mmCIF file of C-alpha atoms and ligand atoms in Angstrom:
data_model
loop_
_atom_site.group_PDB
_atom_site.id
_atom_site.type_symbol
_atom_site.label_atom_id
_atom_site.label_comp_id
_atom_site.label_asym_id
_atom_site.label_seq_id
_atom_site.Cartn_x
_atom_site.Cartn_y
_atom_site.Cartn_z
ATOM 1 C CA UNK A 215 58.645 27.532 -68.600
ATOM 2 C CA UNK A 216 60.041 24.680 -70.632
ATOM 3 C CA UNK A 217 62.610 22.454 -68.994
ATOM 4 C CA UNK A 218 64.316 21.408 -72.195
ATOM 5 C CA UNK A 219 67.600 22.668 -73.524
ATOM 6 C CA UNK A 220 66.386 24.401 -76.643
ATOM 7 C CA UNK A 221 63.625 26.311 -74.884
ATOM 8 C CA UNK A 222 65.843 27.536 -72.110
ATOM 9 C CA UNK A 223 67.752 29.932 -74.364
ATOM 10 C CA UNK A 224 66.444 33.245 -75.612
ATOM 11 C CA UNK A 225 64.133 33.395 -78.589
ATOM 12 C CA UNK A 226 67.027 34.883 -80.589
ATOM 13 C CA UNK A 227 69.176 31.828 -79.806
ATOM 14 C CA UNK A 228 66.368 29.524 -80.818
ATOM 15 C CA UNK A 229 65.792 31.405 -84.063
ATOM 16 C CA UNK A 230 69.531 31.299 -84.821
ATOM 17 C CA UNK A 231 69.507 27.537 -84.310
ATOM 18 C CA UNK A 232 66.484 27.228 -86.590
ATOM 19 C CA UNK A 233 68.120 29.364 -89.271
ATOM 20 C CA UNK A 234 71.246 27.213 -89.002
ATOM 21 C CA UNK A 235 69.039 24.205 -89.727
ATOM 22 C CA UNK A 236 69.808 22.486 -86.419
ATOM 23 C CA UNK A 237 67.634 19.373 -86.398
ATOM 24 C CA UNK A 238 67.213 19.443 -82.604
ATOM 25 C CA UNK A 239 65.899 22.999 -82.758
ATOM 26 C CA UNK A 240 63.362 22.048 -85.426
ATOM 27 C CA UNK A 241 62.290 18.917 -83.580
ATOM 28 C CA UNK A 242 61.791 21.007 -80.466
ATOM 29 C CA UNK A 243 59.827 23.684 -82.299
ATOM 30 C CA UNK A 244 57.577 21.158 -83.988
ATOM 31 C CA UNK A 245 56.895 19.091 -80.900
ATOM 32 C CA UNK A 246 56.223 22.222 -78.871
ATOM 33 C CA UNK A 247 53.841 24.016 -81.261
ATOM 34 C CA UNK A 248 52.882 21.326 -83.772
ATOM 35 C CA UNK A 249 49.961 19.664 -81.947
ATOM 36 C CA UNK A 250 48.376 23.048 -81.117
ATOM 37 C CA UNK A 251 48.831 24.224 -84.707
ATOM 38 C CA UNK A 252 47.152 21.059 -85.930
ATOM 39 C CA UNK A 253 44.319 21.457 -83.423
ATOM 40 C CA UNK A 254 43.832 25.040 -84.630
ATOM 41 C CA UNK A 255 43.770 23.971 -88.275
ATOM 42 C CA UNK A 256 41.300 21.151 -87.546
ATOM 43 C CA UNK A 257 38.928 23.543 -85.777
ATOM 44 C CA UNK A 258 39.171 26.049 -88.634
ATOM 45 C CA UNK A 259 38.871 23.559 -91.492
ATOM 46 C CA UNK A 260 36.617 20.984 -89.927
ATOM 47 C CA UNK A 261 38.500 17.933 -91.138
ATOM 48 C CA UNK A 262 41.675 16.351 -89.973
ATOM 49 C CA UNK A 263 43.270 15.163 -93.190
ATOM 50 C CA UNK A 264 43.092 18.582 -94.877
ATOM 51 C CA UNK A 265 44.310 20.163 -91.655
ATOM 52 C CA UNK A 266 47.306 17.814 -91.600
ATOM 53 C CA UNK A 267 48.184 18.737 -95.182
ATOM 54 C CA UNK A 268 47.880 22.447 -94.426
ATOM 55 C CA UNK A 269 50.070 22.181 -91.331
ATOM 56 C CA UNK A 270 52.651 20.031 -93.122
ATOM 57 C CA UNK A 271 52.886 22.401 -96.068
ATOM 58 C CA UNK A 272 53.023 25.447 -93.811
ATOM 59 C CA UNK A 273 55.796 23.996 -91.674
ATOM 60 C CA UNK A 274 57.861 22.857 -94.633
ATOM 61 C CA UNK A 275 57.426 26.304 -96.143
ATOM 62 C CA UNK A 276 58.492 27.904 -92.890
ATOM 63 C CA UNK A 277 61.567 25.721 -92.863
ATOM 64 C CA UNK A 278 62.490 26.903 -96.355
ATOM 65 C CA UNK A 279 61.823 30.574 -95.600
ATOM 66 C CA UNK A 280 63.050 30.854 -92.015
ATOM 67 C CA UNK A 281 65.806 33.218 -93.169
ATOM 68 C CA UNK A 282 63.113 35.804 -93.814
ATOM 69 C CA UNK A 283 61.961 35.740 -90.198
ATOM 70 C CA UNK A 284 62.962 39.173 -88.883
ATOM 71 C CA UNK A 285 61.950 38.828 -85.234
ATOM 72 C CA UNK A 286 59.357 41.583 -85.400
ATOM 73 C CA UNK A 287 56.902 39.137 -83.885
ATOM 74 C CA UNK A 288 57.364 35.923 -81.915
ATOM 75 C CA UNK A 289 58.154 32.703 -83.740
ATOM 76 C CA UNK A 290 54.893 31.315 -82.331
ATOM 77 C CA UNK A 291 52.852 34.119 -83.952
ATOM 78 C CA UNK A 292 54.751 33.557 -87.180
ATOM 79 C CA UNK A 293 53.898 29.848 -87.195
ATOM 80 C CA UNK A 294 50.242 30.564 -86.554
ATOM 81 C CA UNK A 295 50.161 33.255 -89.210
ATOM 82 C CA UNK A 296 51.463 30.792 -91.799
ATOM 83 C CA UNK A 297 49.023 28.031 -90.838
ATOM 84 C CA UNK A 298 46.166 30.517 -90.531
ATOM 85 C CA UNK A 299 46.757 32.083 -93.955
ATOM 86 C CA UNK A 300 47.006 28.694 -95.634
ATOM 87 C CA UNK A 301 43.897 27.430 -93.847
ATOM 88 C CA UNK A 302 41.893 30.500 -94.887
ATOM 89 C CA UNK A 303 43.131 30.164 -98.488
ATOM 90 C CA UNK A 304 41.956 26.561 -98.512
ATOM 91 C CA UNK A 305 38.589 27.416 -96.952
ATOM 92 C CA UNK A 306 38.079 30.187 -99.535
ATOM 93 C CA UNK A 307 39.200 27.900 -102.347
ATOM 94 C CA UNK A 308 36.489 25.449 -101.323
ATOM 95 C CA UNK A 309 34.059 28.364 -101.096
ATOM 96 C CA UNK A 310 33.293 27.436 -97.537
ATOM 97 C CA UNK A 311 34.360 30.654 -95.923
ATOM 98 C CA UNK A 312 31.610 31.917 -93.651
ATOM 99 C CA UNK A 313 31.798 35.658 -93.245
ATOM 100 C CA UNK A 314 30.576 37.596 -90.250
ATOM 101 C CA UNK A 315 26.923 38.486 -90.611
ATOM 102 C CA UNK A 316 25.258 41.491 -89.081
ATOM 103 C CA UNK A 317 24.155 39.633 -85.997
ATOM 104 C CA UNK A 318 24.937 42.754 -83.993
ATOM 105 C CA UNK A 319 23.628 42.910 -80.481
ATOM 106 C CA UNK A 320 21.849 46.212 -81.252
ATOM 107 C CA UNK A 321 18.949 43.937 -82.139
ATOM 108 C CA UNK A 322 18.399 43.378 -78.421
ATOM 109 C CA UNK A 323 17.928 47.065 -77.589
ATOM 110 C CA UNK A 324 15.466 49.814 -78.437
ATOM 111 C CA UNK A 325 16.467 53.330 -79.485
ATOM 112 C CA UNK A 326 16.809 54.375 -75.871
ATOM 113 C CA UNK A 327 19.290 51.535 -75.334
ATOM 114 C CA UNK A 328 16.939 49.389 -73.223
ATOM 115 C CA UNK A 329 16.224 45.689 -73.661
ATOM 116 C CA UNK A 330 13.343 45.210 -76.109
ATOM 117 C CA UNK A 331 12.563 41.789 -74.618
ATOM 118 C CA UNK A 332 14.036 40.278 -71.504
ATOM 119 C CA UNK A 333 17.571 38.978 -71.947
ATOM 120 C CA UNK A 334 17.074 35.474 -73.326
ATOM 121 C CA UNK A 335 18.273 33.057 -70.724
ATOM 122 C CA UNK A 336 19.353 29.525 -70.364
ATOM 123 C CA UNK A 337 19.510 28.441 -66.760
ATOM 124 C CA UNK A 338 21.338 25.308 -67.744
ATOM 125 C CA UNK A 339 24.350 27.537 -68.259
ATOM 126 C CA UNK A 340 24.626 28.229 -64.543
ATOM 127 C CA UNK A 341 27.381 26.301 -62.776
ATOM 128 C CA UNK A 342 26.125 23.020 -61.296
ATOM 129 C CA UNK A 343 22.944 23.125 -63.356
ATOM 130 C CA UNK A 344 24.322 20.869 -66.036
ATOM 131 C CA UNK A 345 27.126 18.406 -66.302
ATOM 132 C CA UNK A 346 30.105 20.551 -67.294
ATOM 133 C CA UNK A 347 31.325 18.011 -69.817
ATOM 134 C CA UNK A 348 28.045 18.229 -71.681
ATOM 135 C CA UNK A 349 28.148 22.017 -71.532
ATOM 136 C CA UNK A 350 31.679 22.047 -72.918
ATOM 137 C CA UNK A 351 30.484 19.821 -75.739
ATOM 138 C CA UNK A 352 27.767 22.331 -76.586
ATOM 139 C CA UNK A 353 30.153 25.305 -76.428
ATOM 140 C CA UNK A 354 32.645 23.521 -78.624
ATOM 141 C CA UNK A 355 30.020 22.528 -81.142
ATOM 142 C CA UNK A 356 28.663 26.068 -81.350
ATOM 143 C CA UNK A 357 32.165 27.507 -81.612
ATOM 144 C CA UNK A 358 32.853 25.256 -84.587
ATOM 145 C CA UNK A 359 29.740 26.616 -86.306
ATOM 146 C CA UNK A 360 30.634 30.272 -85.880
ATOM 147 C CA UNK A 361 31.773 32.319 -88.883
ATOM 148 C CA UNK A 362 35.518 31.809 -89.393
ATOM 149 C CA UNK A 363 36.325 35.413 -88.478
ATOM 150 C CA UNK A 364 34.756 34.857 -85.038
ATOM 151 C CA UNK A 365 36.117 31.363 -84.603
ATOM 152 C CA UNK A 366 39.740 32.315 -85.245
ATOM 153 C CA UNK A 367 39.887 35.022 -82.566
ATOM 154 C CA UNK A 368 38.136 32.814 -80.002
ATOM 155 C CA UNK A 369 40.463 29.890 -80.702
ATOM 156 C CA UNK A 370 43.541 32.058 -80.276
ATOM 157 C CA UNK A 371 42.293 34.166 -77.375
ATOM 158 C CA UNK A 372 40.218 31.801 -75.241
ATOM 159 C CA UNK A 373 41.450 28.358 -76.261
ATOM 160 C CA UNK A 374 45.152 28.960 -76.950
ATOM 161 C CA UNK A 375 45.447 31.820 -74.453
ATOM 162 C CA UNK A 376 47.400 34.101 -76.816
ATOM 163 C CA UNK A 377 48.150 37.659 -75.728
ATOM 164 C CA UNK A 378 46.549 40.492 -77.662
ATOM 165 C CA UNK A 379 49.825 41.277 -79.396
ATOM 166 C CA UNK A 380 50.321 37.635 -80.406
ATOM 167 C CA UNK A 381 46.851 37.506 -81.951
ATOM 168 C CA UNK A 382 47.402 40.802 -83.804
ATOM 169 C CA UNK A 383 50.655 39.402 -85.200
ATOM 170 C CA UNK A 384 49.165 36.038 -86.128
ATOM 171 C CA UNK A 385 46.090 37.502 -87.832
ATOM 172 C CA UNK A 386 47.764 40.697 -89.038
ATOM 173 C CA UNK A 387 45.173 42.998 -87.493
ATOM 174 C CA UNK A 388 45.357 46.134 -85.357
ATOM 175 C CA UNK A 389 44.751 46.138 -81.574
ATOM 176 C CA UNK A 390 41.606 48.258 -82.073
ATOM 177 C CA UNK A 391 40.265 45.799 -84.601
ATOM 178 C CA UNK A 392 41.090 42.874 -82.337
ATOM 179 C CA UNK A 393 39.214 44.432 -79.438
ATOM 180 C CA UNK A 394 36.065 44.782 -81.517
ATOM 181 C CA UNK A 395 36.423 41.329 -83.003
ATOM 182 C CA UNK A 396 36.904 39.582 -79.671
ATOM 183 C CA UNK A 397 33.814 41.260 -78.282
ATOM 184 C CA UNK A 398 31.682 40.414 -81.308
ATOM 185 C CA UNK A 399 32.950 36.837 -81.365
ATOM 186 C CA UNK A 400 32.126 36.310 -77.685
ATOM 187 C CA UNK A 401 28.696 37.874 -78.193
ATOM 188 C CA UNK A 402 28.075 35.549 -81.136
ATOM 189 C CA UNK A 403 29.164 32.513 -79.114
ATOM 190 C CA UNK A 404 26.952 33.545 -76.194
ATOM 191 C CA UNK A 405 24.002 33.932 -78.544
ATOM 192 C CA UNK A 406 24.693 30.545 -80.161
ATOM 193 C CA UNK A 407 25.041 28.719 -76.845
ATOM 194 C CA UNK A 408 22.249 30.455 -74.960
ATOM 195 C CA UNK A 409 19.736 30.974 -77.741
ATOM 196 C CA UNK A 410 20.664 27.961 -79.847
ATOM 197 C CA UNK B 63 26.839 60.621 -69.952
ATOM 198 C CA UNK B 64 26.563 59.677 -66.304
ATOM 199 C CA UNK B 65 24.447 56.521 -66.340
ATOM 200 C CA UNK B 66 25.026 53.526 -68.540
ATOM 201 C CA UNK B 67 22.154 52.335 -70.671
ATOM 202 C CA UNK B 68 21.668 48.590 -71.182
ATOM 203 C CA UNK B 69 23.240 48.856 -74.641
ATOM 204 C CA UNK B 70 26.296 50.616 -73.098
ATOM 205 C CA UNK B 71 26.663 47.731 -70.670
ATOM 206 C CA UNK B 72 26.523 45.228 -73.522
ATOM 207 C CA UNK B 73 29.188 47.194 -75.424
ATOM 208 C CA UNK B 74 31.520 47.345 -72.439
ATOM 209 C CA UNK B 75 31.371 43.732 -71.267
ATOM 210 C CA UNK B 76 34.554 42.522 -72.969
ATOM 211 C CA UNK B 77 36.505 45.542 -71.720
ATOM 212 C CA UNK B 78 35.287 44.735 -68.205
ATOM 213 C CA UNK B 79 36.123 41.033 -68.508
ATOM 214 C CA UNK B 80 39.568 41.760 -69.960
ATOM 215 C CA UNK B 81 40.176 44.425 -67.293
ATOM 216 C CA UNK B 82 40.624 47.146 -69.858
ATOM 217 C CA UNK B 83 37.818 49.428 -68.701
ATOM 218 C CA UNK B 84 38.591 52.654 -66.828
ATOM 219 C CA UNK B 85 37.656 53.013 -63.161
ATOM 220 C CA UNK B 86 34.785 55.327 -64.110
ATOM 221 C CA UNK B 87 33.469 52.895 -66.727
ATOM 222 C CA UNK B 88 33.687 50.034 -64.214
ATOM 223 C CA UNK B 89 31.701 52.024 -61.669
ATOM 224 C CA UNK B 90 29.020 52.931 -64.202
ATOM 225 C CA UNK B 91 28.886 49.348 -65.426
ATOM 226 C CA UNK B 92 28.454 47.782 -61.995
ATOM 227 C CA UNK B 93 26.052 50.487 -60.822
ATOM 228 C CA UNK B 94 23.831 49.645 -63.763
ATOM 229 C CA UNK B 95 23.976 45.921 -62.981
ATOM 230 C CA UNK B 96 22.647 46.640 -59.493
ATOM 231 C CA UNK B 97 19.419 47.985 -60.922
ATOM 232 C CA UNK B 98 19.011 45.820 -64.050
ATOM 233 C CA UNK B 99 18.301 42.092 -63.893
ATOM 234 C CA UNK B 100 18.486 41.695 -67.673
ATOM 235 C CA UNK B 101 22.010 43.088 -67.859
ATOM 236 C CA UNK B 102 23.073 41.018 -64.840
ATOM 237 C CA UNK B 103 21.866 37.948 -66.616
ATOM 238 C CA UNK B 104 23.540 38.932 -69.870
ATOM 239 C CA UNK B 105 26.833 39.631 -68.076
ATOM 240 C CA UNK B 106 26.735 36.280 -66.228
ATOM 241 C CA UNK B 107 26.039 34.376 -69.446
ATOM 242 C CA UNK B 108 28.823 36.231 -71.256
ATOM 243 C CA UNK B 109 31.350 35.435 -68.527
ATOM 244 C CA UNK B 110 30.248 31.820 -68.285
ATOM 245 C CA UNK B 111 30.501 31.191 -72.022
ATOM 246 C CA UNK B 112 33.950 32.811 -72.107
ATOM 247 C CA UNK B 113 35.052 30.640 -69.184
ATOM 248 C CA UNK B 114 33.736 27.494 -70.867
ATOM 249 C CA UNK B 115 35.373 28.420 -74.182
ATOM 250 C CA UNK B 116 38.703 28.548 -72.355
ATOM 251 C CA UNK B 117 38.187 25.020 -71.033
ATOM 252 C CA UNK B 118 37.460 23.431 -74.377
ATOM 253 C CA UNK B 119 41.031 22.717 -75.356
ATOM 254 C CA UNK B 120 43.124 20.709 -72.864
ATOM 255 C CA UNK B 121 41.919 17.198 -73.692
ATOM 256 C CA UNK B 122 41.443 18.259 -77.251
ATOM 257 C CA UNK B 123 44.937 18.264 -78.727
ATOM 258 C CA UNK B 124 45.366 15.743 -81.507
ATOM 259 C CA UNK B 125 47.075 12.751 -79.940
ATOM 260 C CA UNK B 126 48.845 11.634 -83.015
ATOM 261 C CA UNK B 127 51.114 14.295 -84.393
ATOM 262 C CA UNK B 128 53.794 11.806 -85.475
ATOM 263 C CA UNK B 129 52.516 11.651 -89.023
ATOM 264 C CA UNK B 130 52.889 15.408 -89.586
ATOM 265 C CA UNK B 131 56.122 15.540 -87.609
ATOM 266 C CA UNK B 132 57.591 12.694 -89.702
ATOM 267 C CA UNK B 133 56.656 14.419 -92.943
ATOM 268 C CA UNK B 134 58.218 17.727 -91.980
ATOM 269 C CA UNK B 135 61.383 16.192 -90.499
ATOM 270 C CA UNK B 136 61.798 14.164 -93.692
ATOM 271 C CA UNK B 137 61.809 17.376 -95.707
ATOM 272 C CA UNK B 138 64.322 18.878 -93.330
ATOM 273 C CA UNK B 139 66.557 15.810 -93.571
ATOM 274 C CA UNK B 140 66.386 15.965 -97.372
ATOM 275 C CA UNK B 141 67.770 19.471 -97.346
ATOM 276 C CA UNK B 142 70.425 18.644 -94.805
ATOM 277 C CA UNK B 143 71.775 15.673 -96.776
HETATM 278 ZN ZN1 ZN C 36 20.379 47.033 -68.260
#
């Protein structure tokens, strides 16, 4: 995919170069993943300067501990896991962590599994009904207000386009857990966007 | 269970979207949508929001990463000296 020298080799070659401390390999790694890592941290933390500190510290720490990387997951997942864990620690330290509530969709259905009220709708969501840029602004804003546990899976799955395995590795969760969390997170985002 | 209830449809949506549902589940899901306007609407909204969430990022990467990059490379240089 990448046309540069470092990214043409296998992941093992790249990891070897990183472990050897090759500056070019580190520059490549940082320029390839750094901006996305920072974007992820900004969306999780809500402010850029703290996000920069978190990403800096995580990357420096990764540099010092790269020998411990055992290749059981991709280097990308490893980077995200480090930034994610540090971001969550910081959010918890500031007591700003928003846990997942019980906003389960069962509330929509009666005991027989039928809609209690009609599915709440927002016709503005239909393509061509509203300027897409404005819609994207609304989706983004609502995503940034979701509980962190929902936000993190949506950022990795929908925004970053991670595979299921990569998300499991980055968040240290099981595939079964991921499946449930993705569904709940999407349902929460739908509710936030459609129902406000 | 032969027919999906509305709540079954809601539970299965992500599996359908991510193409993880079995053939039988897909048939039950889409059969239900044919007779239920509420679930059709819910499914369309779900898909649309997912699609929009995937479009949020491209113009959204921080432009200036030099500051962070400089900091980290400095640390690396320190160790290499
Ligand atoms: Zn229905």
